[in-house]
């Protein structure tokens, strides 16, 4: 009897995935745990393993289709078994046309809200699988609306002001003086392209369209800023004792485990301790519900250059020693940059750290990855003159920047968590207890 393989749950923030490719074809054998294909989320691309063994009878979603998590996508049966007859779609109410608003992907709905496009107006016009309304349909509708607005404005224009509404909007946003822009439209009318040309140098410039993982990261972070009231606290930490402890441990650990402990490992360990003591920081928020976690699953932001970033998760940080944290950090970062992370390694994070210290950054405002309620920014360690016992002294000072969601946390508990991280790093013997 045919069984279905479903898209796995990939974390609370992942609602749907894109089918990048299938590794199998109809009639091929597949084993449990064997890779069936490749999925794309807003975090990364990953292989998709089968939960059933047998013969591939059919695929329920084509390549490039967007499907929700836990949706059946592959039929698996016994050798010689015929695929089941397709299930006819449920009849729709007479008032709801085929391809109606319920056929819009979540991503399309979000973009429609941002661009002011009414999804219902696109009922029956979707270009996605089975007539589903997808991102490009929303963008095309928005472009058509802008063009209509230009045409309407053209009827009202007077000869002294010949500029399209879209061109006017771009000029206002970019601070372009329209009196210095030559119009290429009918009758010398200034178009959007004329304004864009005025804002881009003629030589040595290029325009790159956001797409793929870069666009998904941008959309995800934009949503976080819109929905979460971000507040950022900054605190300086004296890393003198932490550096001493690290230097003491380095030779023995490098010799026995062939791994080098970094300041990031000490910070991860300190966060693991502090999150256990301050569970409101180690939480997810969803609407009016906050979920507090006992285990500290800490995400570690890894830059992929121009392609965005990915956040692999180190699980059970509060239970691990510095050596194991260093091993996990090095392994996850290396595989993140080569696209070899499993879905379980980029989901389930309860807190995140992001490190810009290598770039000399002194303070910044990191953006919280949903549905988490806080993220810690690690800044550069710099020799700084500070007061020590009433006398000036040079100490290696490091900035920490904690952004938190004010819906879930107030300033005092967030500051208490940050102060505890500072205390643990300035008395690092506590991390070994």
Coordinates of C-alpha atoms in Angstrom, one line a residue:
X1 CA 0.0 0.0 0.0
X2 CA 1.3 3.4 -0.9
X3 CA 2.7 5.6 1.9
X4 CA 3.6 9.3 1.8
X5 CA 6.8 11.0 2.7
X6 CA 6.2 14.5 4.1
X7 CA 8.3 17.7 4.3
X8 CA 9.9 17.7 7.8
X9 CA 9.3 20.4 10.4
X10 CA 12.3 22.7 10.1
X11 CA 11.7 25.0 13.0
X12 CA 8.9 27.3 14.1
X13 CA 9.9 30.1 11.7
X14 CA 9.8 27.9 8.6
X15 CA 6.3 27.8 7.1
X16 CA 7.1 26.5 3.6
X17 CA 10.0 25.3 1.5
X18 CA 10.9 25.3 -2.2
X19 CA 11.6 22.0 -4.0
X20 CA 15.1 22.6 -5.6
X21 CA 15.6 19.2 -7.1
X22 CA 14.6 15.5 -6.8
X23 CA 17.5 12.9 -6.6
X24 CA 15.2 10.0 -7.5
X25 CA 12.7 9.3 -10.3
X26 CA 9.6 7.2 -10.4
X27 CA 10.5 3.5 -10.2
X28 CA 13.7 4.0 -8.2
X29 CA 14.2 2.2 -4.9
X30 CA 14.7 4.3 -1.8
X31 CA 15.7 3.3 1.8
X32 CA 14.8 5.0 5.1
X33 CA 17.2 7.9 5.6
X34 CA 18.3 8.0 2.0
X35 CA 18.3 11.5 0.4
X36 CA 15.2 12.1 -1.9
X37 CA 15.9 15.6 -3.0
X38 CA 17.0 19.1 -2.0
X39 CA 14.9 21.7 -0.2
X40 CA 15.4 25.5 0.1
X41 CA 14.3 27.4 3.2
X42 CA 14.8 31.0 4.2
X43 CA 18.0 29.8 6.0
X44 CA 19.7 27.4 3.7
X45 CA 19.5 24.6 1.2
X46 CA 19.4 21.0 2.6
X47 CA 18.9 17.4 1.6
X48 CA 15.6 15.8 2.3
X49 CA 15.7 12.2 3.6
X50 CA 13.0 9.6 3.1
X51 CA 11.0 8.3 6.1
X52 CA 9.8 5.3 4.1
X53 CA 11.4 2.4 2.2
X54 CA 10.3 1.0 -1.1
X55 CA 9.7 2.1 -4.7
X56 CA 9.0 5.7 -5.7
X57 CA 5.5 5.7 -7.1
X58 CA 5.2 9.4 -7.7
X59 CA 6.0 12.9 -6.7
X60 CA 3.2 15.2 -5.4
X61 CA 5.2 18.4 -5.9
X62 CA 7.3 19.4 -8.9
X63 CA 10.7 21.1 -8.9
X64 CA 10.4 24.8 -8.0
X65 CA 7.1 24.3 -6.2
X66 CA 6.6 25.9 -2.8
X67 CA 5.0 23.5 -0.3
X68 CA 4.2 23.9 3.4
X69 CA 6.0 21.9 6.0
X70 CA 4.4 18.5 6.8
X71 CA 2.9 18.4 3.4
X72 CA 3.1 15.0 1.6
X73 CA 5.4 15.2 -1.4
X74 CA 6.4 11.7 -2.4
X75 CA 4.5 8.4 -2.7
X76 CA 6.4 5.2 -1.8
X77 CA 5.1 1.7 -2.3
X78 CA 6.0 -1.9 -3.0
X79 CA 7.7 -3.3 -6.1
X80 CA 5.1 -3.8 -8.8
X81 CA 2.5 -1.7 -7.1
X82 CA 0.6 0.7 -9.3
X83 CA 0.4 4.3 -8.0
X84 CA -3.0 5.2 -6.6
X85 CA -5.5 7.2 -8.6
X86 CA -5.1 10.9 -8.1
X87 CA -7.5 12.4 -5.6
X88 CA -9.8 14.9 -7.3
X89 CA -9.6 18.4 -5.7
X90 CA -12.4 19.3 -3.3
X91 CA -15.2 21.3 -4.9
X92 CA -14.9 25.0 -4.2
X93 CA -17.8 27.2 -3.1
X94 CA -19.5 28.9 -6.0
X95 CA -18.4 32.3 -4.7
X96 CA -14.7 31.3 -4.7
X97 CA -13.2 31.1 -8.1
X98 CA -10.4 28.6 -9.0
X99 CA -7.1 30.1 -7.9
X100 CA -8.8 32.3 -5.3
X101 CA -7.1 33.9 -2.3
X102 CA -6.6 30.6 -0.5
X103 CA -4.2 29.6 -3.3
X104 CA -1.7 32.3 -2.5
X105 CA 1.6 31.2 -0.9
X106 CA 2.5 32.7 2.5
X107 CA 5.4 34.5 0.9
X108 CA 3.1 36.0 -1.7
X109 CA 0.7 37.2 1.0
X110 CA 3.6 39.0 2.9
X111 CA 4.9 40.7 -0.2
X112 CA 1.3 41.7 -1.2
X113 CA 0.9 43.4 2.2
X114 CA 4.2 45.2 1.8
X115 CA 3.4 46.5 -1.7
X116 CA -0.3 47.2 -1.1
X117 CA -1.6 44.6 -3.6
X118 CA -5.0 43.0 -3.0
X119 CA -4.5 39.2 -3.4
X120 CA -8.2 38.7 -4.1
X121 CA -7.8 40.7 -7.3
X122 CA -5.4 38.0 -8.6
X123 CA -7.9 35.1 -8.1
X124 CA -7.6 32.7 -11.1
X125 CA -4.4 34.5 -12.4
X126 CA -1.7 32.7 -10.4
X127 CA 1.3 31.3 -12.4
X128 CA 2.4 28.9 -9.7
X129 CA 1.7 25.1 -9.5
X130 CA -2.1 24.5 -9.9
X131 CA -2.7 28.2 -10.5
X132 CA -1.2 29.2 -7.1
X133 CA -0.5 32.9 -6.6
X134 CA 3.3 33.3 -6.0
X135 CA 5.8 36.1 -5.5
X136 CA 6.2 37.0 -9.2
X137 CA 2.4 37.4 -9.6
X138 CA 2.4 40.0 -6.8
X139 CA 5.4 41.8 -8.2
X140 CA 3.8 41.9 -11.7
X141 CA 0.5 43.2 -10.3
X142 CA 2.4 45.9 -8.4
X143 CA 4.2 46.9 -11.6
X144 CA 0.9 47.1 -13.4
X145 CA -0.6 49.3 -10.7
X146 CA 2.4 51.6 -10.9
X147 CA 2.1 51.8 -14.6
X148 CA -1.7 52.6 -14.4
X149 CA -0.9 55.3 -11.8
X150 CA 1.6 56.8 -14.2
X151 CA -1.0 56.8 -17.0
X152 CA -3.6 58.4 -14.8
X153 CA -1.2 61.1 -13.7
X154 CA -0.2 61.8 -17.3
X155 CA -3.8 62.9 -17.9
X156 CA -3.6 65.4 -15.1
X157 CA -0.1 66.8 -15.7
X158 CA 0.5 70.3 -16.8
X159 CA 3.4 71.1 -19.1
X160 CA 5.5 72.7 -16.4
X161 CA 5.7 69.4 -14.4
X162 CA 6.1 66.3 -16.4
X163 CA 7.2 63.5 -14.1
X164 CA 5.7 60.1 -13.4
X165 CA 4.4 59.3 -9.9
X166 CA 6.9 56.5 -9.5
X167 CA 9.7 58.7 -10.7
X168 CA 8.6 61.4 -8.1
X169 CA 8.6 58.8 -5.3
X170 CA 12.0 57.5 -6.2
X171 CA 13.4 61.1 -6.5
X172 CA 12.0 61.9 -3.0
X173 CA 13.4 58.8 -1.4
X174 CA 16.9 59.3 -3.0
X175 CA 17.0 63.1 -2.6
X176 CA 17.3 63.7 -6.4
X177 CA 16.7 67.2 -7.7
X178 CA 14.4 66.7 -10.6
X179 CA 15.3 70.0 -12.2
X180 CA 18.7 68.4 -13.1
X181 CA 17.2 65.3 -14.6
X182 CA 16.5 65.1 -18.4
X183 CA 13.3 63.2 -19.2
X184 CA 13.4 60.5 -21.8
X185 CA 9.6 59.9 -21.9
X186 CA 7.1 61.3 -24.3
X187 CA 7.3 65.1 -24.5
X188 CA 10.4 65.0 -22.2
X189 CA 8.6 63.4 -19.3
X190 CA 10.8 62.2 -16.5
X191 CA 10.5 58.4 -16.0
X192 CA 11.5 56.2 -13.1
X193 CA 14.5 55.0 -15.2
X194 CA 15.6 58.6 -15.7
X195 CA 15.7 59.1 -11.9
X196 CA 17.4 55.8 -11.3
X197 CA 20.1 56.7 -13.8
X198 CA 20.7 59.9 -12.0
X199 CA 21.3 58.1 -8.7
X200 CA 23.8 55.6 -10.1
X201 CA 27.3 56.5 -11.3
X202 CA 27.8 56.0 -15.0
X203 CA 31.0 54.0 -14.6
X204 CA 31.9 51.2 -12.2
X205 CA 28.4 50.5 -10.9
X206 CA 26.0 47.6 -11.2
X207 CA 22.5 46.7 -9.9
X208 CA 22.1 43.3 -8.3
X209 CA 18.6 41.9 -7.8
X210 CA 17.9 40.2 -4.4
X211 CA 17.1 36.6 -5.0
X212 CA 17.5 33.1 -3.5
X213 CA 18.9 32.8 0.0
X214 CA 19.9 36.5 0.1
X215 CA 16.3 37.6 -0.5
X216 CA 14.9 35.1 2.0
X217 CA 17.3 36.4 4.7
X218 CA 16.3 40.0 3.8
X219 CA 12.6 39.2 4.0
X220 CA 13.0 37.3 7.3
X221 CA 15.0 40.1 9.0
X222 CA 12.7 42.8 7.6
X223 CA 9.7 40.9 9.1
X224 CA 11.5 40.7 12.5
X225 CA 12.1 44.5 12.6
X226 CA 8.5 45.2 11.6
X227 CA 7.0 42.9 14.2
X228 CA 9.4 43.0 17.1
X229 CA 10.0 46.2 19.1
X230 CA 13.8 45.9 19.3
X231 CA 15.7 47.4 22.2
X232 CA 19.5 47.1 22.4
X233 CA 21.7 47.3 25.5
X234 CA 25.5 47.7 25.3
X235 CA 28.0 46.7 28.0
X236 CA 31.8 46.5 28.1
X237 CA 33.5 43.4 29.5
X238 CA 37.1 43.2 30.9
X239 CA 38.5 40.1 29.2
X240 CA 41.7 40.0 31.2
X241 CA 40.9 36.9 33.2
X242 CA 39.1 35.2 30.3
X243 CA 42.2 35.6 28.1
X244 CA 44.4 34.2 30.9
X245 CA 42.2 31.1 31.3
X246 CA 42.2 30.6 27.5
X247 CA 46.0 30.7 27.3
X248 CA 46.3 28.2 30.2
X249 CA 43.9 25.7 28.5
X250 CA 45.1 26.1 24.9
X251 CA 48.3 23.8 24.9
X252 CA 46.6 20.8 26.7
X253 CA 43.4 21.0 24.6
X254 CA 45.2 21.4 21.3
X255 CA 47.5 18.5 22.1
X256 CA 44.7 16.1 23.2
X257 CA 41.8 17.2 21.0
X258 CA 43.4 19.1 18.1
X259 CA 41.1 22.0 18.5
X260 CA 41.8 25.6 19.4
X261 CA 39.5 27.4 22.0
X262 CA 38.5 30.9 20.9
X263 CA 37.0 33.8 22.9
X264 CA 33.7 32.9 21.2
X265 CA 33.7 29.5 23.0
X266 CA 34.0 31.2 26.4
X267 CA 31.2 33.6 25.4
X268 CA 29.0 30.6 24.3
X269 CA 29.7 28.9 27.6
X270 CA 28.9 32.0 29.6
X271 CA 25.6 32.4 27.7
X272 CA 24.7 28.8 28.4
X273 CA 25.1 29.4 32.1
X274 CA 23.2 32.8 32.0
X275 CA 20.3 31.5 29.9
X276 CA 19.7 28.7 32.5
X277 CA 19.4 31.4 35.2
X278 CA 17.4 33.8 33.1
X279 CA 14.8 31.6 31.2
X280 CA 12.8 34.6 29.9
X281 CA 15.8 35.3 27.6
X282 CA 15.9 31.7 26.4
X283 CA 12.5 31.7 24.8
X284 CA 10.2 31.9 21.7
X285 CA 7.3 34.3 21.3
X286 CA 4.3 33.5 19.0
X287 CA 1.5 36.0 19.2
X288 CA 0.5 36.2 22.9
X289 CA 2.3 33.0 23.8
X290 CA 5.9 32.8 25.2
X291 CA 7.6 29.4 25.4
X292 CA 10.5 29.1 27.9
X293 CA 13.1 26.4 27.3
X294 CA 15.2 24.5 29.8
X295 CA 18.0 23.7 27.3
X296 CA 20.1 26.4 25.7
X297 CA 20.2 25.7 21.9
X298 CA 22.4 28.6 20.7
X299 CA 22.4 29.7 17.1
X300 CA 25.8 31.0 15.8
X301 CA 25.5 33.4 12.8
X302 CA 27.9 32.4 10.0
X303 CA 28.5 34.8 7.1
X304 CA 28.2 33.5 3.6
X305 CA 29.5 36.7 2.0
X306 CA 27.2 38.3 -0.6
X307 CA 24.8 35.4 -0.3
X308 CA 23.7 36.3 3.2
X309 CA 24.1 34.4 6.4
X310 CA 23.2 31.1 8.0
X311 CA 22.7 30.3 11.6
X312 CA 23.7 26.7 12.6
X313 CA 22.6 25.7 16.1
X314 CA 24.8 24.3 18.9
X315 CA 22.5 22.1 21.0
X316 CA 22.6 21.8 24.8
X317 CA 25.2 24.4 25.3
X318 CA 24.6 24.5 29.1
X319 CA 25.8 20.9 29.3
X320 CA 28.9 21.1 27.2
X321 CA 32.5 21.8 28.1
X322 CA 34.7 24.3 26.3
X323 CA 36.4 21.6 24.3
X324 CA 33.2 20.2 22.9
X325 CA 31.8 23.7 22.2
X326 CA 35.0 24.5 20.2
X327 CA 34.6 21.3 18.2
X328 CA 31.0 22.0 17.5
X329 CA 31.6 25.6 16.5
X330 CA 34.4 24.7 14.1
X331 CA 32.5 21.8 12.5
X332 CA 29.2 23.6 12.1
X333 CA 30.8 26.8 10.6
X334 CA 32.9 24.8 8.1
X335 CA 29.9 22.8 6.9
X336 CA 27.7 25.9 6.8
X337 CA 30.0 27.5 4.3
X338 CA 29.9 24.4 2.1
X339 CA 26.1 23.9 2.3
X340 CA 26.4 20.6 4.1
X341 CA 24.2 21.2 7.1
X342 CA 21.3 19.0 8.0
X343 CA 17.9 20.5 8.6
X344 CA 18.1 19.7 12.3
X345 CA 21.3 21.7 12.6
X346 CA 19.7 25.0 11.5
X347 CA 16.5 24.7 13.5
X348 CA 15.4 24.7 17.1
X349 CA 17.6 27.7 18.2
X350 CA 16.4 29.4 21.4
X351 CA 19.0 32.2 21.5
X352 CA 21.6 33.5 19.0
X353 CA 25.0 35.1 19.0
X354 CA 26.6 37.0 16.2
X355 CA 30.2 38.1 16.1
X356 CA 31.5 41.1 14.3
X357 CA 34.6 41.5 16.5
X358 CA 37.0 40.4 13.7
X359 CA 36.0 43.6 11.8
X360 CA 36.9 45.9 14.7
X361 CA 33.2 46.8 15.4
X362 CA 32.7 48.4 18.9
X363 CA 28.9 48.2 19.1
X364 CA 26.0 47.4 16.9
X365 CA 22.3 46.6 16.9
X366 CA 21.8 42.9 15.9
X367 CA 18.4 41.9 14.6
X368 CA 16.5 39.2 16.5
X369 CA 15.8 36.0 14.4
X370 CA 12.1 35.0 14.9
X371 CA 10.7 33.5 17.0
X372 CA 13.5 34.0 19.5
X373 CA 13.3 37.0 21.9
X374 CA 17.0 38.0 22.1
X375 CA 20.3 38.0 20.3
X376 CA 23.8 38.8 21.6
X377 CA 26.3 40.8 19.4
X378 CA 30.0 40.2 20.1
X379 CA 32.3 43.1 19.4
X380 CA 36.0 43.6 19.1
X381 CA 38.4 43.1 22.0
X382 CA 40.6 46.3 22.2
X383 CA 43.2 47.5 24.6
X384 CA 41.5 50.4 26.5
X385 CA 42.5 52.7 29.3
X386 CA 40.2 52.1 32.3
X387 CA 40.2 52.9 36.0
X388 CA 41.5 50.0 38.1
X389 CA 41.7 50.5 41.9
X390 CA 41.7 54.2 41.4
X391 CA 44.5 54.1 38.8
X392 CA 44.5 54.2 35.0
X393 CA 45.2 50.8 33.5
X394 CA 45.2 49.2 30.0
X395 CA 42.8 46.3 29.8
X396 CA 41.4 44.2 26.9
X397 CA 37.8 45.4 26.8
X398 CA 35.1 43.8 24.7
X399 CA 31.7 45.2 23.8
X400 CA 28.5 43.1 24.1
X401 CA 25.3 44.3 22.4
X402 CA 22.1 42.5 23.5
X403 CA 19.0 43.1 21.4
X404 CA 15.7 41.9 22.9
X405 CA 12.0 41.9 22.1
X406 CA 10.3 44.3 24.4
X407 CA 7.1 42.3 24.1
X408 CA 8.7 39.4 26.0
X409 CA 11.2 41.2 28.1
X410 CA 11.6 44.5 30.0
X411 CA 14.8 46.4 30.3
X412 CA 15.7 45.2 33.8
X413 CA 15.6 41.4 33.3
X414 CA 17.4 41.8 29.9
X415 CA 20.1 43.9 31.7
X416 CA 20.4 41.4 34.5
X417 CA 21.1 38.6 31.9
X418 CA 23.7 40.8 30.2
X419 CA 25.3 41.6 33.5
X420 CA 25.5 37.9 34.4
X421 CA 27.3 37.2 31.1
X422 CA 29.8 40.0 32.0
X423 CA 30.3 38.5 35.5
X424 CA 31.0 35.0 34.2
X425 CA 33.5 36.3 31.6
X426 CA 35.3 38.4 34.2
X427 CA 35.5 35.5 36.7
X428 CA 35.8 32.7 34.1
X429 CA 36.6 30.1 36.8
X430 CA 32.9 29.9 37.3
X431 CA 32.5 28.5 33.8
X432 CA 34.5 25.4 34.8
X433 CA 32.4 24.7 37.9

